[in-house]
């Protein structure tokens, strides 16, 4: 279990150290915000789909060899970060880092499930494994300031190399139980996977960069989206005409799986309130990771508490109740955050962010367990199909949630900026007085009244933009609360209908027996 935590933390830090420190990294590499975000896109492009192929590779070549080669590859790629000093090289290294990190996440799951008996793997083991994946982001934010002081970009990856070397020792000292090997990879499997990788990779780039270059402004975004559609369509055509498909498209489009996929996607959008909302809000106000450390500690503790609670409570049949509790917590937390102002500080969001972090650890394990059991009932071949659903809702779903939240904030900021600025005119004596007060801050360095007035107008515009951003984030938080409330209402209706159906089914045999006795 400690080895599983080490592996998950090693993989998670490799993914989150860049996203948690993008402004500092872009300064270190001499890049703009848009250029630095390519580091995230290059990482996610191969990472979102590689787990599917790794399952087949593990089955054909053996678990032991898979683990050893995977961890050595991760160490090699982590070391490459120390030799990067420019943006182009960094993007290339991040692409290979996304490839090397994918098997690490699989190993983290396998090591956590290993010590538990079969009856406990799908509740305690799964809950703890998913909790490990949730702690990497807050840990990355907590340790980043000290690492940046050590050596900027290179300092971030010194800890990753150290953890990777510890992971090598753990993998070699603690071998997993070997599994039967079989030849399961065919030529059409490789073709289908290549098309899937191209499609998912293109979607990952579009979702990561779309809100920065804006969706309808950059022609290459449309080209990537068209490439994704063509690739995924080609993969679907191949799979629909195979006797033993890599992915069962018909099962994925069934009513049950579509409902399951929609629920997980909605959940990922709701969770973007924390990952892309609260932290981005404080960053917009000028706060850095070291200034929100206490909030990060609280979210980390809440995530661990949620995972442990889920491990204790999770049993078959309790999934709807746990999901309802999670949606309540997310809705209450997001609604509490929707009253922020430019004076809001992290301590005012301790309770709300703790609720959302607790809910995130409470929601996913029951959903994943129920989906996995549904796939196992169909047969072992459906596991790969379920992995596609999981990747679509978690990796791409997380990117979609961030893109949706960020795009909504951008749209609402423009709306509020227009509403605020159209009332700001120098004819208004209050505006003129405020402009004069702001410009007077430059009185010692600017003797020209016209220049001081221009500076005052610029500062007033910055304040208006800040207020528009605060209002936009409030709108986004309120939207997340509304989505959570709608999802909760739909879940309660579904639970009520299912309860009535069970009651009717239980009453039918009794009615038939009474009729027979009367006869």
XYZ file of N, CA, C and O in Angstrom, residues 49-140:
368
model
N -4.936 8.155 -23.803
C -5.384 6.911 -24.439
C -4.454 5.727 -24.204
O -4.832 4.593 -24.490
N -3.266 5.963 -23.685
C -2.260 4.906 -23.658
C -2.620 3.779 -22.699
O -2.204 2.632 -22.898
N -3.401 4.062 -21.664
C -3.757 3.010 -20.704
C -4.491 1.856 -21.368
O -4.386 0.708 -20.923
N -5.241 2.144 -22.417
C -5.975 1.087 -23.121
C -5.026 0.064 -23.720
O -5.198 -1.149 -23.566
N -3.983 0.526 -24.407
C -3.025 -0.387 -25.015
C -2.190 -1.096 -23.956
O -1.806 -2.255 -24.119
N -1.927 -0.404 -22.847
C -1.084 -0.995 -21.806
C -1.727 -2.230 -21.173
O -1.022 -3.126 -20.719
N -3.040 -2.276 -21.141
C -3.713 -3.462 -20.600
C -3.382 -4.685 -21.449
O -3.051 -5.753 -20.936
N -3.438 -4.538 -22.755
C -3.106 -5.647 -23.652
C -1.619 -6.003 -23.562
O -1.253 -7.188 -23.567
N -0.771 -4.986 -23.484
C 0.670 -5.245 -23.375
C 0.971 -6.017 -22.096
O 1.769 -6.963 -22.085
N 0.321 -5.632 -21.007
C 0.529 -6.315 -19.732
C 0.091 -7.772 -19.812
O 0.735 -8.673 -19.266
N -1.019 -8.039 -20.484
C -1.525 -9.405 -20.598
C -0.629 -10.280 -21.476
O -0.469 -11.463 -21.222
N -0.013 -9.688 -22.491
C 0.769 -10.487 -23.429
C 2.206 -10.685 -22.966
O 2.766 -11.773 -23.155
N 2.812 -9.692 -22.354
C 4.232 -9.777 -22.025
C 4.511 -10.004 -20.534
O 5.664 -10.152 -20.151
N 3.488 -9.995 -19.713
C 3.691 -10.301 -18.306
C 3.751 -9.054 -17.446
O 4.295 -8.027 -17.849
N 3.223 -9.178 -16.254
C 3.120 -8.037 -15.351
C 4.475 -7.598 -14.815
O 4.753 -6.412 -14.677
N 5.346 -8.560 -14.518
C 6.651 -8.233 -13.947
C 7.500 -7.419 -14.920
O 8.039 -6.371 -14.564
N 7.601 -7.901 -16.140
C 8.396 -7.179 -17.142
C 7.784 -5.810 -17.420
O 8.496 -4.814 -17.601
N 6.457 -5.764 -17.470
C 5.767 -4.491 -17.699
C 6.127 -3.480 -16.611
O 6.439 -2.318 -16.890
N 6.107 -3.905 -15.345
C 6.386 -2.997 -14.237
C 7.829 -2.503 -14.273
O 8.099 -1.303 -14.102
N 8.761 -3.399 -14.499
C 10.175 -3.014 -14.472
C 10.522 -2.054 -15.607
O 11.192 -1.036 -15.397
N 10.080 -2.369 -16.804
C 10.397 -1.499 -17.940
C 9.688 -0.155 -17.823
O 10.241 0.882 -18.206
N 8.477 -0.154 -17.272
C 7.728 1.095 -17.142
C 8.430 2.053 -16.190
O 8.592 3.241 -16.488
N 8.880 1.548 -15.051
C 9.485 2.432 -14.070
C 10.848 2.928 -14.535
O 11.228 4.080 -14.309
N 11.601 2.098 -15.234
C 12.888 2.547 -15.775
C 12.688 3.618 -16.840
O 13.456 4.587 -16.915
N 11.662 3.438 -17.671
C 11.364 4.462 -18.670
C 10.973 5.777 -18.034
O 11.368 6.859 -18.509
N 10.231 5.723 -16.939
C 9.830 6.950 -16.262
C 11.035 7.669 -15.664
O 11.130 8.900 -15.713
N 11.977 6.913 -15.085
C 13.189 7.521 -14.542
C 13.980 8.228 -15.641
O 14.466 9.361 -15.464
N 14.105 7.578 -16.790
C 14.854 8.161 -17.898
C 14.223 9.466 -18.371
O 14.920 10.485 -18.552
N 12.910 9.466 -18.550
C 12.226 10.675 -19.027
C 12.289 11.781 -17.974
O 12.463 12.963 -18.311
N 12.174 11.430 -16.693
C 12.262 12.438 -15.640
C 13.631 13.104 -15.635
O 13.748 14.325 -15.438
N 14.669 12.316 -15.874
C 16.032 12.878 -15.909
C 16.205 13.838 -17.074
O 16.954 14.822 -16.975
N 15.507 13.589 -18.168
C 15.624 14.461 -19.346
C 15.195 15.890 -19.040
O 15.665 16.832 -19.694
N 14.308 16.088 -18.049
C 13.862 17.441 -17.724
C 15.013 18.326 -17.256
O 14.950 19.556 -17.404
N 16.041 17.725 -16.671
C 17.148 18.525 -16.156
C 17.994 19.141 -17.263
O 18.783 20.056 -17.004
N 17.864 18.659 -18.491
C 18.680 19.156 -19.600
C 17.889 20.083 -20.519
O 18.342 20.397 -21.614
N 16.714 20.504 -20.078
C 15.846 21.358 -20.891
C 15.983 22.802 -20.441
O 15.872 23.104 -19.246
N 16.223 23.706 -21.398
C 16.334 25.124 -21.087
C 15.523 26.009 -22.025
O 15.584 27.233 -21.915
N 14.801 25.431 -22.967
C 13.996 26.228 -23.888
C 12.639 25.563 -24.077
O 12.448 24.381 -23.754
N 11.696 26.315 -24.621
C 10.318 25.854 -24.717
C 10.177 24.665 -25.658
O 9.460 23.705 -25.352
N 10.850 24.696 -26.817
C 10.695 23.621 -27.797
C 11.143 22.281 -27.218
O 10.439 21.265 -27.346
N 12.292 22.267 -26.566
C 12.767 21.029 -25.952
C 11.837 20.583 -24.829
O 11.581 19.392 -24.653
N 11.321 21.547 -24.081
C 10.423 21.207 -22.979
C 9.147 20.536 -23.492
O 8.643 19.582 -22.883
N 8.609 21.007 -24.610
C 7.395 20.410 -25.170
C 7.656 18.966 -25.594
O 6.840 18.065 -25.343
N 8.816 18.722 -26.220
C 9.160 17.361 -26.635
C 9.289 16.438 -25.421
O 8.767 15.313 -25.402
N 9.983 16.920 -24.396
C 10.175 16.107 -23.188
C 8.843 15.845 -22.507
O 8.581 14.744 -22.008
N 7.956 16.844 -22.472
C 6.655 16.653 -21.849
C 5.812 15.625 -22.612
O 5.028 14.894 -22.006
N 5.966 15.558 -23.920
C 5.254 14.545 -24.699
C 5.688 13.139 -24.263
O 4.851 12.265 -23.999
N 6.989 12.940 -24.162
C 7.483 11.628 -23.718
C 7.155 11.375 -22.244
O 6.969 10.230 -21.827
N 7.067 12.441 -21.468
C 6.688 12.280 -20.070
C 5.254 11.776 -19.958
O 4.934 10.946 -19.098
N 4.368 12.240 -20.836
C 2.995 11.744 -20.849
C 2.922 10.273 -21.190
O 2.091 9.534 -20.650
N 3.809 9.825 -22.084
C 3.861 8.398 -22.429
C 4.371 7.583 -21.250
O 3.810 6.542 -20.893
N 5.442 8.055 -20.622
C 6.064 7.292 -19.536
C 5.202 7.258 -18.280
O 5.274 6.301 -17.504
N 4.377 8.289 -18.071
C 3.581 8.349 -16.850
C 2.354 7.455 -16.899
O 1.824 7.084 -15.848
N 1.886 7.109 -18.085
C 0.657 6.319 -18.187
C 0.760 4.964 -17.490
O -0.138 4.592 -16.722
N 1.821 4.176 -17.714
C 1.905 2.912 -16.965
C 2.081 3.107 -15.467
O 1.730 2.225 -14.681
N 2.608 4.248 -15.030
C 2.761 4.497 -13.598
C 1.405 4.563 -12.895
O 1.245 4.062 -11.782
N 0.417 5.164 -13.545
C -0.910 5.216 -12.939
C -1.511 3.827 -12.838
O -2.170 3.490 -11.836
N -1.268 2.984 -13.845
C -1.751 1.605 -13.786
C -1.072 0.840 -12.653
O -1.724 0.086 -11.913
N 0.234 1.032 -12.502
C 0.952 0.351 -11.420
C 0.454 0.800 -10.048
O 0.355 0.003 -9.112
N 0.146 2.092 -9.909
C -0.387 2.573 -8.648
C -1.686 1.873 -8.276
O -1.896 1.493 -7.120
N -2.570 1.662 -9.258
C -3.819 0.943 -9.013
C -3.536 -0.511 -8.635
O -4.087 -1.048 -7.666
N -2.682 -1.169 -9.415
C -2.424 -2.598 -9.193
C -1.779 -2.846 -7.840
O -2.110 -3.820 -7.147
N -0.853 -1.988 -7.446
C -0.186 -2.177 -6.155
C -1.156 -1.953 -4.990
O -1.041 -2.606 -3.948
N -2.103 -1.027 -5.133
C -3.058 -0.810 -4.059
C -4.066 -1.954 -3.962
O -4.500 -2.323 -2.856
N -4.442 -2.547 -5.076
C -5.390 -3.660 -5.055
C -4.733 -4.971 -4.618
O -5.417 -5.888 -4.156
N -3.410 -5.075 -4.754
C -2.693 -6.327 -4.519
C -2.902 -6.923 -3.123
O -3.186 -8.128 -3.004
N -2.790 -6.168 -2.021
C -2.826 -6.821 -0.703
C -4.221 -7.209 -0.224
O -4.339 -7.895 0.793
N -5.283 -6.782 -0.910
C -6.632 -7.016 -0.416
C -7.209 -8.309 -0.984
O -6.931 -8.671 -2.135
N -8.032 -9.009 -0.204
C -8.734 -10.176 -0.739
C -9.738 -9.738 -1.796
O -10.128 -8.562 -1.850
N -10.174 -10.666 -2.652
C -11.094 -10.280 -3.741
C -12.334 -9.536 -3.266
O -12.816 -8.628 -3.950
N -12.861 -9.894 -2.095
C -14.078 -9.250 -1.611
C -13.854 -7.789 -1.246
O -14.804 -7.004 -1.171
N -12.598 -7.390 -0.990
C -12.297 -6.021 -0.560
C -11.658 -5.172 -1.647
O -11.442 -3.980 -1.443
N -11.311 -5.772 -2.756
C -10.622 -5.015 -3.803
C -11.489 -3.898 -4.371
O -10.999 -2.813 -4.675
N -12.796 -4.153 -4.533
C -13.662 -3.192 -5.202
C -14.260 -2.155 -4.256
O -15.007 -1.287 -4.705
N -13.986 -2.238 -2.952
C -14.440 -1.155 -2.075
C -13.254 -0.467 -1.393
O -12.933 0.679 -1.688
N -12.546 -1.184 -0.505
C -11.415 -0.557 0.192
C -10.266 -0.276 -0.777
O -9.735 0.838 -0.837
N -9.878 -1.295 -1.553
C -8.745 -1.120 -2.466
C -8.993 -0.035 -3.497
O -8.138 0.830 -3.734
N -10.175 -0.044 -4.115
C -10.487 0.955 -5.140
C -10.584 2.357 -4.550
O -10.094 3.328 -5.144
N -11.184 2.491 -3.374
C -11.305 3.809 -2.745
C -9.933 4.400 -2.420
O -9.677 5.582 -2.681
N -9.042 3.580 -1.866
C -7.708 4.075 -1.522
C -6.892 4.387 -2.773
O -6.125 5.358 -2.794
N -7.057 3.585 -3.818
C -6.324 3.844 -5.064
C -6.745 5.169 -5.681
O -5.898 5.955 -6.140
N -8.042 5.455 -5.696
C -8.513 6.716 -6.264
C -8.183 7.893 -5.359
O -7.984 9.013 -5.836
N -8.119 7.657 -4.051
C -7.679 8.724 -3.140
C -6.239 9.114 -3.429
O -5.877 10.300 -3.389
N -5.406 8.136 -3.735
C -4.012 8.436 -4.080
C -3.909 9.341 -5.302
O -3.025 10.189 -5.384
N -4.800 9.142 -6.266
C -4.756 9.995 -7.461
C -5.205 11.414 -7.156
O -4.857 12.345 -7.898
N -5.987 11.611 -6.081
C -6.514 12.935 -5.768
C -5.551 13.794 -4.960
O -5.712 15.017 -4.907
N -4.564 13.180 -4.323
C -3.694 13.956 -3.424
C -2.531 14.619 -4.152
O -1.849 15.474 -3.585
N -2.306 14.239 -5.406
C -1.118 14.750 -6.098
C -1.196 16.254 -6.342
O -0.198 16.969 -6.164
N -2.358 16.766 -6.728
C -2.470 18.199 -7.017
C -2.209 19.063 -5.782
O -1.392 19.996 -5.837
N -2.873 18.815 -4.633
C -2.536 19.645 -3.464
C -1.094 19.493 -3.003
O -0.472 20.471 -2.577
N -0.534 18.279 -3.092
C 0.867 18.096 -2.705
C 1.774 18.907 -3.630
O 2.752 19.534 -3.189
N 1.469 18.915 -4.927
C 2.263 19.695 -5.884
C 2.235 21.180 -5.528
O 3.261 21.873 -5.605
